[in-house]
XYZ file of N, CA and C in Angstrom:
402
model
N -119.784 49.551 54.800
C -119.122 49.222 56.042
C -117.666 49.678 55.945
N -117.157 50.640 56.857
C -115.653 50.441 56.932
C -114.665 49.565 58.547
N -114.381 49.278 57.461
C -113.639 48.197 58.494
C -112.694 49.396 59.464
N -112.031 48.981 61.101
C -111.496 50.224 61.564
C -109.922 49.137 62.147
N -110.445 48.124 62.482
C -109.049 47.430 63.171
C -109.968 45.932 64.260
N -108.699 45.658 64.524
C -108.812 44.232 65.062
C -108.006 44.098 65.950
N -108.248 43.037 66.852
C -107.230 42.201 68.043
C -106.706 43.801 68.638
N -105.135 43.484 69.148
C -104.195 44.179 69.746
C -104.813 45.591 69.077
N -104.532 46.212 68.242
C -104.516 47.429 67.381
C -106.201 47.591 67.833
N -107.594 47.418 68.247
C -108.479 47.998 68.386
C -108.508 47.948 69.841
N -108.016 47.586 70.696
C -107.498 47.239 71.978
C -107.256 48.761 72.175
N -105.587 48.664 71.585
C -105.096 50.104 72.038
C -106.052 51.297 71.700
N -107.004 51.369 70.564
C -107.409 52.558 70.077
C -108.829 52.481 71.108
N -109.338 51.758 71.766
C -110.488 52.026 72.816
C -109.542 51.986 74.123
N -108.584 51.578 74.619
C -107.896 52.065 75.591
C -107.385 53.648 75.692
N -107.007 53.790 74.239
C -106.346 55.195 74.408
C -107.767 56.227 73.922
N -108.808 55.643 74.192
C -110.068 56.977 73.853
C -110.199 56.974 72.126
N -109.384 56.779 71.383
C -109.477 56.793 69.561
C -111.213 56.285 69.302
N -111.440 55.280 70.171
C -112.772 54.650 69.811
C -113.932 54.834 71.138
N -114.418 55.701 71.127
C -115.434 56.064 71.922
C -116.644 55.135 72.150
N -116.861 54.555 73.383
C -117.903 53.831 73.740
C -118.327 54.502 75.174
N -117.977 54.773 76.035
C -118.723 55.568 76.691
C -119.855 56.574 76.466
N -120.963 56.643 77.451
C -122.517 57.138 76.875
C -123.118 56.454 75.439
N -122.569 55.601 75.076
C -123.067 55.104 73.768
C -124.613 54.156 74.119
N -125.159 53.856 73.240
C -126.226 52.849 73.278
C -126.010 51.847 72.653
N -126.464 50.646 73.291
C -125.960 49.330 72.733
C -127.787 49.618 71.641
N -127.415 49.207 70.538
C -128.599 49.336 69.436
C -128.820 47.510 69.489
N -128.023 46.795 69.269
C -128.013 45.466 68.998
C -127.275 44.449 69.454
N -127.257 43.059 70.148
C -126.464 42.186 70.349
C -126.932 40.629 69.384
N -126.167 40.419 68.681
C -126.604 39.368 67.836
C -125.419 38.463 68.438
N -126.037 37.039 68.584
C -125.389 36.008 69.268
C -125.778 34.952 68.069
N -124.711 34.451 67.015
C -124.871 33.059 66.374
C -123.463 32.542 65.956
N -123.967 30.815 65.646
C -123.121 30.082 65.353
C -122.921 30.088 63.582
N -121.591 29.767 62.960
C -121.561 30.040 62.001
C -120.201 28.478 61.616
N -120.272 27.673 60.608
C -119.781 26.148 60.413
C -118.331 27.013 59.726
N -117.750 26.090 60.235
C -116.107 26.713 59.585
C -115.684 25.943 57.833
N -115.674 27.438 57.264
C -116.007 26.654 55.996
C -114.692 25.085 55.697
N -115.096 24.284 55.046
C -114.255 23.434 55.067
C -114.024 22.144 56.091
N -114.301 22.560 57.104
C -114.025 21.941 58.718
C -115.754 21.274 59.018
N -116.166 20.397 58.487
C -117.932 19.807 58.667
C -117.872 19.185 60.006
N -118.920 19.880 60.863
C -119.104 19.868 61.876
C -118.449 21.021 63.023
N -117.534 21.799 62.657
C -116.600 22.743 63.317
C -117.577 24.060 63.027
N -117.606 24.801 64.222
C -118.421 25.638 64.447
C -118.172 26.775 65.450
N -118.006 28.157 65.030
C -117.751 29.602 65.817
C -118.699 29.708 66.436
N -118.907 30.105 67.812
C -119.556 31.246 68.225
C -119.233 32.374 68.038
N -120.110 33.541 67.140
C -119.876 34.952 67.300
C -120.905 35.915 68.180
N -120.208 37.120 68.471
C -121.249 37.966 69.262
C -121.049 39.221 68.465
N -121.813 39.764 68.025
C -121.946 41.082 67.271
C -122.730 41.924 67.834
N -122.354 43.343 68.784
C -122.884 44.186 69.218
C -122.785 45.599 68.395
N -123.920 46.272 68.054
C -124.003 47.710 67.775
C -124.229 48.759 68.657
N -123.365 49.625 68.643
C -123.196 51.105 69.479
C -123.753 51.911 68.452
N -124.761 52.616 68.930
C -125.187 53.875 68.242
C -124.684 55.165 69.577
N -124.293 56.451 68.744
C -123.407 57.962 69.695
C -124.014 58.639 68.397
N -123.886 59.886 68.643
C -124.072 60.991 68.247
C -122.811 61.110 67.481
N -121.592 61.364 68.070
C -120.421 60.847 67.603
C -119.662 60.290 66.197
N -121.243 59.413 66.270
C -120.878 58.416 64.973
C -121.796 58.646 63.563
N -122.253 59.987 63.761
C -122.571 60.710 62.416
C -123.725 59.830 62.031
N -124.337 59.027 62.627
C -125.430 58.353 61.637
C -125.250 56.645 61.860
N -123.939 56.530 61.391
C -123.819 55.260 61.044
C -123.578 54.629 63.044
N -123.419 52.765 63.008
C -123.343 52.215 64.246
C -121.739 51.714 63.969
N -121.391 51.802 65.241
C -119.910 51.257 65.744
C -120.253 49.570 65.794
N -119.885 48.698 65.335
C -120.216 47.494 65.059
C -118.810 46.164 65.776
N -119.040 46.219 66.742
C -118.087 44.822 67.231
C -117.974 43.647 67.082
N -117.062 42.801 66.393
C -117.654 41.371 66.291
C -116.610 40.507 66.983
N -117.109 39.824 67.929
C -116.285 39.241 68.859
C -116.449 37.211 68.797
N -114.767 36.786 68.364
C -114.800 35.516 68.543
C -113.930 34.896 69.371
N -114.193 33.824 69.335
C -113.253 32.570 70.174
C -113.881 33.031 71.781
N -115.148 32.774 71.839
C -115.724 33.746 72.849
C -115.354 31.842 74.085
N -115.269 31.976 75.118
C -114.887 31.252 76.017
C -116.024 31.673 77.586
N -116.528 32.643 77.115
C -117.799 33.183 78.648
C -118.489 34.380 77.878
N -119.847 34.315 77.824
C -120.434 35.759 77.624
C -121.275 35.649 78.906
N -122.007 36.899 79.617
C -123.442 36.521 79.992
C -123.490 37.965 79.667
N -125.271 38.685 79.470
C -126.212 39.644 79.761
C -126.892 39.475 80.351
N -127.360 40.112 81.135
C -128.816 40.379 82.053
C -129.405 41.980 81.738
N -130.701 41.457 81.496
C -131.860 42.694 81.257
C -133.044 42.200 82.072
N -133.237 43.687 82.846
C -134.675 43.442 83.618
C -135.057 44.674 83.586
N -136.180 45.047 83.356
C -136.845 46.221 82.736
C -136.647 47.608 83.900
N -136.403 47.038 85.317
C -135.748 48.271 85.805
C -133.955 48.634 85.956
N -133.582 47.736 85.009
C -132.155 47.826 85.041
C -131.558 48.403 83.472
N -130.854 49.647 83.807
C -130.772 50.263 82.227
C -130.027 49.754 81.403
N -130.055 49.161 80.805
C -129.014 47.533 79.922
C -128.413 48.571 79.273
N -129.133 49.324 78.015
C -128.595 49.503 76.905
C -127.681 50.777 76.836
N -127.772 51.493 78.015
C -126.930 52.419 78.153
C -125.654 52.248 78.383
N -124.441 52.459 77.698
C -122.461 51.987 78.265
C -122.538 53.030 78.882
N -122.800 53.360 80.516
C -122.363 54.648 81.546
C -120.655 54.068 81.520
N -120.082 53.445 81.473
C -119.071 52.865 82.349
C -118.566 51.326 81.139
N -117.432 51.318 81.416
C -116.702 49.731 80.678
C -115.176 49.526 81.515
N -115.737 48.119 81.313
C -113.487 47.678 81.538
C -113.477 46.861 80.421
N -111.958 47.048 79.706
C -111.473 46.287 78.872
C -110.706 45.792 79.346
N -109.941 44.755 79.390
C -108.577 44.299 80.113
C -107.857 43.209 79.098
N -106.729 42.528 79.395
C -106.300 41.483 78.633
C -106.362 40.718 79.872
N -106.528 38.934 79.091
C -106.102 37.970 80.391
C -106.489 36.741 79.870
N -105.015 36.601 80.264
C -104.664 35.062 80.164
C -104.427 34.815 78.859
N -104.210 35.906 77.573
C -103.975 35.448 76.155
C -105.082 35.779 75.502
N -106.199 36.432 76.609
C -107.674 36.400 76.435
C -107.988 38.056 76.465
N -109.079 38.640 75.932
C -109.612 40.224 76.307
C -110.588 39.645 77.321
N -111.028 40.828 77.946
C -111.881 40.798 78.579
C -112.957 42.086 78.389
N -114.314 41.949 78.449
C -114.949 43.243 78.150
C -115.944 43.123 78.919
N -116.374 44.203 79.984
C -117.751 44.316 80.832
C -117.978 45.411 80.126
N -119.542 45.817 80.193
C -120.100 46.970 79.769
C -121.279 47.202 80.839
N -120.858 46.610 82.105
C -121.577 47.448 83.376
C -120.805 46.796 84.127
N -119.306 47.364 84.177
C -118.512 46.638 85.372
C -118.730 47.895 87.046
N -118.372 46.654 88.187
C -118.354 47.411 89.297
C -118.148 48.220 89.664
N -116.439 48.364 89.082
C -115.730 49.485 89.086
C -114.509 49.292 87.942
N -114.749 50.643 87.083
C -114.275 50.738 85.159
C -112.756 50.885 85.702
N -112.162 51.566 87.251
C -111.117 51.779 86.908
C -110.105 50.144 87.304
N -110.883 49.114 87.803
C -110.240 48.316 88.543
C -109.361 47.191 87.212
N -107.984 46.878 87.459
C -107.370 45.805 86.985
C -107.618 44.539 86.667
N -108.572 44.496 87.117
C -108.737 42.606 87.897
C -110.314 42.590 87.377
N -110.554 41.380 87.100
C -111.735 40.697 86.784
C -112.937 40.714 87.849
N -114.014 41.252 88.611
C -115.168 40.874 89.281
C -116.108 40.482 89.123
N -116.146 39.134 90.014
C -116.875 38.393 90.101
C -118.831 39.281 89.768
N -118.926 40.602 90.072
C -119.924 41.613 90.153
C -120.042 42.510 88.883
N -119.309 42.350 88.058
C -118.669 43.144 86.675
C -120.749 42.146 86.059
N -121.005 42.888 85.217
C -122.172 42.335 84.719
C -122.127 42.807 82.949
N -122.535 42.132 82.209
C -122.788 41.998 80.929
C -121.413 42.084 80.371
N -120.808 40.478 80.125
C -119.539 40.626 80.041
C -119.443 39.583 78.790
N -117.879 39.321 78.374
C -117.533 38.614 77.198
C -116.205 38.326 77.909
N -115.753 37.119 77.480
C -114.273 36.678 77.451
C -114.132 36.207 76.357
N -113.274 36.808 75.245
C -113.029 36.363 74.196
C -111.146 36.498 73.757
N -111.374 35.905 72.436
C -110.206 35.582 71.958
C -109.547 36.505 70.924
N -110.227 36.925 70.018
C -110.641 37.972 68.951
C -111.693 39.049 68.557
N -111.413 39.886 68.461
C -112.755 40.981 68.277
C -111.856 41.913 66.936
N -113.524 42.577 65.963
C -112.981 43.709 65.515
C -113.838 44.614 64.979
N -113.733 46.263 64.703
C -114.918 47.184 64.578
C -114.863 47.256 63.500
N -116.353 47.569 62.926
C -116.518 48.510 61.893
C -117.424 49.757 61.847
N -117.320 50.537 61.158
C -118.239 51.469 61.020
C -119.336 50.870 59.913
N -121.099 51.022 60.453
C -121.908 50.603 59.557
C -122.928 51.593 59.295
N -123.848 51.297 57.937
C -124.624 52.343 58.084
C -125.984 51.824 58.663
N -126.991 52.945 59.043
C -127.720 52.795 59.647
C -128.817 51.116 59.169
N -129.404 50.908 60.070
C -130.444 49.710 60.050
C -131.309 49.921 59.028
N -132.013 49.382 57.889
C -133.222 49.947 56.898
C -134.271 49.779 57.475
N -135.300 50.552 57.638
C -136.353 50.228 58.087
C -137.759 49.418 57.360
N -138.368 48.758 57.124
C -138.994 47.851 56.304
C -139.369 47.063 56.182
């Protein structure tokens, strides 16, 4: 795994194009809770999504997103989930924001119509290698 960046600093590098997610395929969304070591009873939600591109030589672009405050997905077999045609990233409220089938990618503002989204607190990539098969 190489680690690539976090918070603010992976922000700017998928704002400024450095980190390519457009045309990508979402390969994976893993959604679990994990106990804060030390803290009994205190408990993260994480969301861990994989991007597989051509791009990425083999290996998956790997996101792991916490202090999540709203996720939803929707998949229905005539709706193309796993394809990123389109994204908004935004900041708000102290918060990111991430659609990966928003209304419209160039808009500022949050919609209510933006679909398969996250509001979180923290996120960060890595590069991984492929899945084993087995």
């Amino acid at each position: 795994m190489i680690y690539l960046a976090k918070d603010e600093a992976l922000f700017e590098l998928i704002k400024n194009g450095k980190i390519a997610l457009r045309d990508s395929k979402i390969k994976r969304i893993n959604v679990f809770i994990e106990e804060i070591e030390g803290f009994e009873g205190s408990e993260v939600l994480y969301i861990e999504i994989d991007f597989a591109d051509r791009s990425y030589l083999g290996q998956y672009l790997r996101f792991r997103f916490s202090g999540i405050n709203e996720f939803s997905f929707y998949h229905h077999y005539t709706h193309n989930f796993r394809y990123v045609e389109n994204f908004t990233l935004l900041k708000h409220e102290n918060q990111y924001y991430f659609s990966f089938d928003p209304e419209d990618e160039r808009s500022l503002t949050i919609s209510e119509n933006d679909q398969d989204i996250i509001l979180f607190e923290n996120f960060e990539a890595s590069m991984v290698e492929p899945f084993l098969k087995g």
